[in-house]
GROMACS .gro file of C-alpha atoms in nm:
model
  304
    1MET     CA    1 -13.135  -5.903   2.282
    2ASP     CA    2 -12.963  -5.605   2.117
    3ALA     CA    3 -12.905  -5.815   1.805
    4LEU     CA    4 -13.275  -5.878   1.745
    5PRO     CA    5 -13.437  -5.701   1.449
    6HIS     CA    6 -13.606  -5.378   1.554
    7TRP     CA    7 -13.951  -5.503   1.449
    8LEU     CA    8 -13.941  -5.833   1.640
    9PRO     CA    9 -14.034  -5.728   1.999
   10ALA     CA   10 -14.345  -5.545   1.883
   11TRP     CA   11 -14.436  -5.836   1.652
   12CYS     CA   12 -14.424  -6.076   1.946
   13GLN     CA   13 -14.631  -5.838   2.155
   14ASP     CA   14 -14.894  -5.819   1.881
   15HIS     CA   15 -14.917  -6.196   1.828
   16PHE     CA   16 -14.852  -6.335   2.177
   17GLY     CA   17 -14.924  -6.047   2.411
   18SER     CA   18 -14.567  -6.066   2.543
   19ARG     CA   19 -14.227  -5.934   2.437
   20PRO     CA   20 -13.898  -6.129   2.414
   21ALA     CA   21 -13.709  -6.155   2.744
   22GLU     CA   22 -13.431  -6.395   2.639
   23VAL     CA   23 -13.274  -6.519   2.315
   24LEU     CA   24 -13.244  -6.898   2.323
   25PHE     CA   25 -13.070  -6.920   1.987
   26GLN     CA   26 -13.051  -6.748   1.652
   27HIS     CA   27 -12.944  -6.871   1.312
   28ARG     CA   28 -12.908  -6.679   0.988
   29SER     CA   29 -12.876  -6.845   0.650
   30MET     CA   30 -13.137  -6.825   0.373
   31SER     CA   31 -13.376  -6.740   0.659
   32ALA     CA   32 -13.331  -6.576   0.997
   33VAL     CA   33 -13.454  -6.796   1.282
   34PHE     CA   34 -13.486  -6.678   1.642
   35GLY     CA   35 -13.556  -6.895   1.944
   36LEU     CA   36 -13.711  -6.669   2.205
   37ARG     CA   37 -13.833  -6.691   2.562
   38LEU     CA   38 -14.108  -6.437   2.607
   39ALA     CA   39 -14.164  -6.237   2.922
   40ASP     CA   40 -14.457  -6.462   3.019
   41GLY     CA   41 -14.229  -6.769   3.002
   42THR     CA   42 -14.349  -6.900   2.666
   43ASP     CA   43 -14.079  -7.033   2.431
   44VAL     CA   44 -14.135  -6.972   2.059
   45VAL     CA   45 -13.938  -6.979   1.737
   46VAL     CA   46 -13.981  -6.692   1.491
   47LYS     CA   47 -13.874  -6.736   1.130
   48ALA     CA   48 -13.823  -6.449   0.883
   49ARG     CA   49 -13.727  -6.471   0.516
   50PRO     CA   50 -13.786  -6.273   0.197
   51VAL     CA   51 -14.147  -6.272   0.084
   52GLU     CA   52 -14.227  -6.545  -0.169
   53ASP     CA   53 -14.565  -6.677  -0.277
   54ARG     CA   54 -14.457  -7.032  -0.191
   55ILE     CA   55 -14.408  -6.972   0.181
   56GLU     CA   56 -14.775  -6.978   0.282
   57ALA     CA   57 -14.820  -7.317   0.117
   58CYS     CA   58 -14.515  -7.453   0.299
   59VAL     CA   59 -14.637  -7.334   0.640
   60ALA     CA   60 -14.985  -7.472   0.567
   61ALA     CA   61 -14.833  -7.813   0.490
   62GLN     CA   62 -14.629  -7.801   0.811
   63THR     CA   63 -14.945  -7.715   1.005
   64TRP     CA   64 -15.127  -8.009   0.846
   65LEU     CA   65 -14.852  -8.257   0.931
   66ALA     CA   66 -14.813  -8.136   1.288
   67GLY     CA   67 -15.189  -8.161   1.334
   68HIS     CA   68 -15.183  -8.522   1.214
   69GLY     CA   69 -14.909  -8.634   1.449
   70PHE     CA   70 -14.601  -8.603   1.232
   71PRO     CA   71 -14.292  -8.498   1.433
   72CYS     CA   72 -14.244  -8.134   1.337
   73ALA     CA   73 -14.292  -7.798   1.505
   74ARG     CA   74 -14.652  -7.674   1.501
   75PRO     CA   75 -14.692  -7.325   1.351
   76LEU     CA   76 -14.844  -7.082   1.602
   77THR     CA   77 -14.923  -6.792   1.368
   78PRO     CA   78 -15.004  -6.745   1.001
   79VAL     CA   79 -14.742  -6.600   0.769
   80VAL     CA   80 -14.738  -6.222   0.809
   81ALA     CA   81 -14.563  -5.967   0.587
   82VAL     CA   82 -14.325  -5.737   0.774
   83GLY     CA   83 -14.188  -5.504   0.509
   84PRO     CA   84 -14.000  -5.727   0.262
   85LEU     CA   85 -14.009  -6.025   0.501
   86ALA     CA   86 -14.251  -6.314   0.546
   87VAL     CA   87 -14.267  -6.397   0.917
   88HIS     CA   88 -14.433  -6.668   1.122
   89ALA     CA   89 -14.385  -6.829   1.463
   90GLU     CA   90 -14.390  -7.194   1.563
   91GLU     CA   91 -14.351  -7.401   1.875
   92PHE     CA   92 -14.004  -7.466   2.014
   93ARG     CA   93 -13.908  -7.835   2.003
   94PRO     CA   94 -13.564  -7.854   2.164
   95GLY     CA   95 -13.359  -8.166   2.216
   96GLY     CA   96 -13.277  -8.468   2.009
   97GLU     CA   97 -12.954  -8.569   1.840
   98ILE     CA   98 -12.834  -8.572   1.482
   99LEU     CA   99 -12.819  -8.921   1.335
  100SER     CA  100 -12.487  -8.928   1.150
  101GLY     CA  101 -12.361  -9.179   0.898
  102ASP     CA  102 -12.438  -9.304   0.550
  103SER     CA  103 -12.450  -9.681   0.598
  104PRO     CA  104 -12.742  -9.886   0.463
  105GLU     CA  105 -12.869  -9.926   0.820
  106VAL     CA  106 -12.881  -9.550   0.870
  107ALA     CA  107 -13.032  -9.506   0.524
  108VAL     CA  108 -13.321  -9.738   0.616
  109ARG     CA  109 -13.409  -9.522   0.916
  110TYR     CA  110 -13.411  -9.207   0.706
  111GLY     CA  111 -13.604  -9.377   0.426
  112GLU     CA  112 -13.875  -9.487   0.669
  113VAL     CA  113 -13.919  -9.133   0.803
  114PHE     CA  114 -13.935  -8.993   0.450
  115GLY     CA  115 -14.202  -9.249   0.369
  116ARG     CA  116 -14.408  -9.136   0.669
  117LEU     CA  117 -14.361  -8.773   0.568
  118MET     CA  118 -14.475  -8.828   0.211
  119ALA     CA  119 -14.769  -9.041   0.323
  120GLY     CA  120 -14.873  -8.760   0.555
  121LEU     CA  121 -14.873  -8.508   0.272
  122ALA     CA  122 -15.054  -8.734   0.026
  123ASP     CA  123 -15.401  -8.620   0.138
  124PHE     CA  124 -15.312  -8.254   0.178
  125ALA     CA  125 -15.433  -8.025  -0.099
  126VAL     CA  126 -15.254  -7.696  -0.155
  127ALA     CA  127 -15.153  -7.474  -0.443
  128PRO     CA  128 -14.811  -7.596  -0.557
  129PRO     CA  129 -14.529  -7.395  -0.395
  130ARG     CA  130 -14.332  -7.240  -0.680
  131PRO     CA  131 -14.057  -7.205  -0.767
  132ASN     CA  132 -13.900  -7.522  -0.633
  133PRO     CA  133 -13.589  -7.483  -0.416
  134ARG     CA  134 -13.294  -7.404  -0.637
  135TRP     CA  135 -13.090  -7.714  -0.544
  136VAL     CA  136 -13.362  -7.942  -0.686
  137ARG     CA  137 -13.487  -7.708  -0.959
  138TRP     CA  138 -13.394  -7.936  -1.249
  139ASP     CA  139 -13.745  -7.873  -1.392
  140HIS     CA  140 -13.689  -7.501  -1.447
  141GLU     CA  141 -13.776  -7.324  -1.772
  142ASP     CA  142 -13.472  -7.098  -1.777
  143PRO     CA  143 -13.232  -7.111  -2.073
  144GLY     CA  144 -12.945  -7.354  -2.034
  145LEU     CA  145 -12.876  -7.641  -1.798
  146TRP     CA  146 -12.890  -7.471  -1.460
  147PRO     CA  147 -13.170  -7.264  -1.306
  148SER     CA  148 -13.098  -6.893  -1.325
  149ILE     CA  149 -12.923  -6.781  -1.005
  150GLU     CA  150 -12.761  -6.444  -1.060
  151SER     CA  151 -12.493  -6.484  -0.793
  152LEU     CA  152 -12.374  -6.804  -0.964
  153ASP     CA  153 -12.440  -6.716  -1.327
  154GLU     CA  154 -12.219  -6.406  -1.309
  155LYS     CA  155 -11.913  -6.618  -1.222
  156ASP     CA  156 -11.674  -6.787  -1.466
  157GLN     CA  157 -11.853  -7.108  -1.560
  158SER     CA  158 -11.533  -7.266  -1.690
  159ALA     CA  159 -11.449  -7.340  -1.326
  160VAL     CA  160 -11.718  -7.609  -1.318
  161PRO     CA  161 -11.564  -7.948  -1.405
  162ALA     CA  162 -11.685  -8.096  -1.732
  163TYR     CA  163 -11.793  -8.421  -1.565
  164VAL     CA  164 -12.028  -8.226  -1.337
  165VAL     CA  165 -12.193  -8.057  -1.634
  166GLU     CA  166 -12.219  -8.383  -1.827
  167THR     CA  167 -12.367  -8.568  -1.529
  168ALA     CA  168 -12.623  -8.295  -1.466
  169GLU     CA  169 -12.721  -8.284  -1.833
  170LYS     CA  170 -12.783  -8.659  -1.851
  171ALA     CA  171 -12.969  -8.674  -1.521
  172ARG     CA  172 -13.189  -8.378  -1.610
  173ARG     CA  173 -13.267  -8.515  -1.956
  174ARG     CA  174 -13.384  -8.843  -1.801
  175MET     CA  175 -13.606  -8.670  -1.545
  176LEU     CA  176 -13.762  -8.437  -1.800
  177ALA     CA  177 -13.843  -8.736  -2.023
  178ALA     CA  178 -14.062  -8.892  -1.754
  179GLU     CA  179 -14.435  -8.824  -1.748
  180LEU     CA  180 -14.512  -8.875  -1.382
  181PRO     CA  181 -14.767  -8.694  -1.164
  182ARG     CA  182 -14.635  -8.429  -0.929
  183VAL     CA  183 -14.679  -8.432  -0.554
  184LEU     CA  184 -14.574  -8.224  -0.257
  185GLY     CA  185 -14.262  -8.331  -0.071
  186HIS     CA  186 -13.964  -8.223   0.138
  187ALA     CA  187 -13.668  -8.123  -0.078
  188ASP     CA  188 -13.402  -8.066   0.189
  189PHE     CA  189 -13.413  -8.396   0.379
  190GLU     CA  190 -13.062  -8.369   0.522
  191ALA     CA  191 -12.927  -8.505   0.850
  192GLN     CA  192 -12.878  -8.150   0.976
  193ASN     CA  193 -13.254  -8.092   0.945
  194LEU     CA  194 -13.363  -8.385   1.162
  195ARG     CA  195 -13.327  -8.468   1.531
  196TRP     CA  196 -13.362  -8.811   1.690
  197HIS     CA  197 -13.424  -8.968   2.030
  198ASP     CA  198 -13.256  -9.310   2.019
  199ARG     CA  199 -13.413  -9.482   1.717
  200HIS     CA  200 -13.711  -9.251   1.692
  201VAL     CA  201 -13.721  -8.927   1.497
  202TRP     CA  202 -13.804  -8.634   1.725
  203THR     CA  203 -13.849  -8.353   1.475
  204VAL     CA  204 -13.801  -8.265   1.109
  205HIS     CA  205 -13.710  -7.904   1.029
  206ASP     CA  206 -13.689  -7.674   0.724
  207TRP     CA  207 -14.043  -7.681   0.591
  208ASP     CA  208 -13.975  -7.385   0.365
  209SER     CA  209 -13.796  -7.635   0.140
  210LEU     CA  210 -14.102  -7.815   0.002
  211ALA     CA  211 -14.115  -7.890  -0.369
  212TRP     CA  212 -14.376  -7.991  -0.625
  213GLN     CA  213 -14.223  -8.271  -0.831
  214PRO     CA  214 -14.270  -8.639  -0.920
  215GLU     CA  215 -14.262  -8.855  -0.609
  216ALA     CA  216 -13.973  -9.061  -0.745
  217ALA     CA  217 -13.764  -8.747  -0.799
  218LEU     CA  218 -13.826  -8.625  -0.445
  219VAL     CA  219 -13.739  -8.966  -0.301
  220GLY     CA  220 -13.432  -8.998  -0.520
  221ALA     CA  221 -13.300  -8.661  -0.408
  222ALA     CA  222 -13.363  -8.746  -0.042
  223SER     CA  223 -13.183  -9.079  -0.084
  224ALA     CA  224 -12.870  -8.887  -0.182
  225VAL     CA  225 -12.871  -8.597   0.066
  226PHE     CA  226 -12.983  -8.769   0.387
  227PRO     CA  227 -12.626  -8.786   0.533
  228LYS     CA  228 -12.551  -8.420   0.463
  229LEU     CA  229 -12.417  -8.206   0.747
  230GLY     CA  230 -12.226  -7.952   0.538
  231PRO     CA  231 -12.070  -8.000   0.195
  232ALA     CA  232 -12.258  -8.258  -0.010
  233LEU     CA  233 -12.175  -8.622   0.047
  234LEU     CA  234 -12.315  -8.886  -0.183
  235PRO     CA  235 -12.381  -9.200   0.022
  236PRO     CA  236 -12.268  -9.538  -0.111
  237ILE     CA  237 -12.479  -9.692  -0.386
  238GLU     CA  238 -12.605  -9.962  -0.150
  239SER     CA  239 -12.727  -9.697   0.093
  240THR     CA  240 -12.937  -9.526  -0.172
  241GLU     CA  241 -13.074  -9.872  -0.256
  242ALA     CA  242 -13.162  -9.927   0.110
  243PHE     CA  243 -13.329  -9.585   0.138
  244LEU     CA  244 -13.543  -9.646  -0.171
  245ALA     CA  245 -13.644  -9.993  -0.051
  246ALA     CA  246 -13.737  -9.869   0.298
  247TYR     CA  247 -13.941  -9.587   0.150
  248GLN     CA  248 -14.139  -9.823  -0.072
  249ASP     CA  249 -14.201 -10.058   0.221
  250VAL     CA  250 -14.353  -9.776   0.426
  251ARG     CA  251 -14.568  -9.657   0.135
  252GLY     CA  252 -14.683 -10.012   0.061
  253ARG     CA  253 -14.614 -10.005  -0.310
  254LEU     CA  254 -14.323 -10.072  -0.541
  255PHE     CA  255 -14.193  -9.814  -0.784
  256THR     CA  256 -14.237  -9.880  -1.152
  257GLU     CA  257 -13.924  -9.919  -1.362
  258ASP     CA  258 -13.970  -9.562  -1.484
  259GLU     CA  259 -13.989  -9.437  -1.124
  260HIS     CA  260 -13.676  -9.630  -1.027
  261GLN     CA  261 -13.486  -9.470  -1.312
  262VAL     CA  262 -13.609  -9.121  -1.224
  263ALA     CA  263 -13.511  -9.176  -0.860
  264TRP     CA  264 -13.155  -9.265  -0.956
  265ALA     CA  265 -13.133  -8.967  -1.191
  266ALA     CA  266 -13.267  -8.737  -0.920
  267SER     CA  267 -13.005  -8.865  -0.676
  268LEU     CA  268 -12.741  -8.691  -0.888
  269TRP     CA  269 -12.890  -8.344  -0.931
  270PRO     CA  270 -12.847  -8.197  -0.577
  271VAL     CA  271 -12.483  -8.299  -0.555
  272ALA     CA  272 -12.414  -8.170  -0.907
  273HIS     CA  273 -12.570  -7.838  -0.803
  274ASP     CA  274 -12.357  -7.832  -0.487
  275VAL     CA  275 -12.032  -7.919  -0.665
  276ARG     CA  276 -12.103  -7.646  -0.918
  277TRP     CA  277 -12.154  -7.400  -0.631
  278GLU     CA  278 -11.831  -7.512  -0.467
  279ALA     CA  279 -11.634  -7.488  -0.792
  280LEU     CA  280 -11.764  -7.140  -0.867
  281HIS     CA  281 -11.656  -7.032  -0.519
  282GLY     CA  282 -11.307  -7.173  -0.561
  283TYR     CA  283 -11.308  -7.512  -0.400
  284ILE     CA  284 -11.421  -7.870  -0.449
  285ALA     CA  285 -11.507  -8.052  -0.128
  286VAL     CA  286 -11.548  -8.426  -0.072
  287SER     CA  287 -11.865  -8.415  -0.279
  288GLY     CA  288 -11.661  -8.367  -0.596
  289LYS     CA  289 -11.485  -8.702  -0.553
  290ALA     CA  290 -11.806  -8.880  -0.458
  291LEU     CA  291 -11.979  -8.756  -0.771
  292TRP     CA  292 -11.680  -8.852  -0.984
  293ASP     CA  293 -11.675  -9.203  -0.835
  294GLN     CA  294 -12.047  -9.276  -0.855
  295ALA     CA  295 -12.188  -9.081  -1.148
  296ALA     CA  296 -12.148  -9.355  -1.408
  297GLU     CA  297 -12.323  -9.623  -1.201
  298ARG     CA  298 -12.607  -9.395  -1.094
  299LEU     CA  299 -12.657  -9.282  -1.454
  300ARG     CA  300 -12.658  -9.647  -1.567
  301ARG     CA  301 -12.935  -9.725  -1.320
  302ALA     CA  302 -13.122  -9.420  -1.446
  303HIS     CA  303 -13.085  -9.535  -1.808
  304ALA     CA  304 -12.954  -9.186  -1.873
   0.00000   0.00000   0.00000
């Protein structure tokens, strides 16, 4: 309890009429997330992150999906500014297991869930959340190849392998050449952000990571990051194929050739971003080898 931010007990009192009595969990990364048991016995999750215009749209989309039966935590409060922070609370959905693996069979299960997610958002109207999350922000308007991220840009860029830069350049060029309508979708569809009960998804987390991009680009990125539990891992080519096929089956329509190519190009951008990050911080994890091994074939399928 002593580690809680000073503002949090009073915030809970104001919004729930009860103060925290027990900390169930806490996690700090790009956001600070606190699982709390209040004095009246209610369990809630409070999320705090720097104020951005995009956050209200993301929470509104999460509210819409939860209200229409999609497996995600239902927001319990609107987004409220607390100094420099944007704060909201949502229901606590404990339990479930991580579904590990990158086989085609696992990819199908993730592709089906992503199809349900995107179908659920298709009828939801909201102002586009901008900017897009930095790991999928290939559509930025900053100078140069990469989106401007001061903590990365100030480092020695010569540490980034040439093949990573070349791959990112070709993939981005192909995506920018497409003239496809933009839609709302989840841009951090990683294994670590989902929980399962047996073969059924129990909950999808990280709704701050919504993006406004062509559907094929969102699906392509998800088809590459679904196995991720830490450092980026590109799944086998056949697993991305299986993910894309399962997604189209759920949505009841086939991608056009242009969409297929954009999806394959988009499958390369998140891992290129991650390998760049790793290189600039002094190491190349397994993701570096995966990108090296698969870039040529994925670029061929993208016609990039």
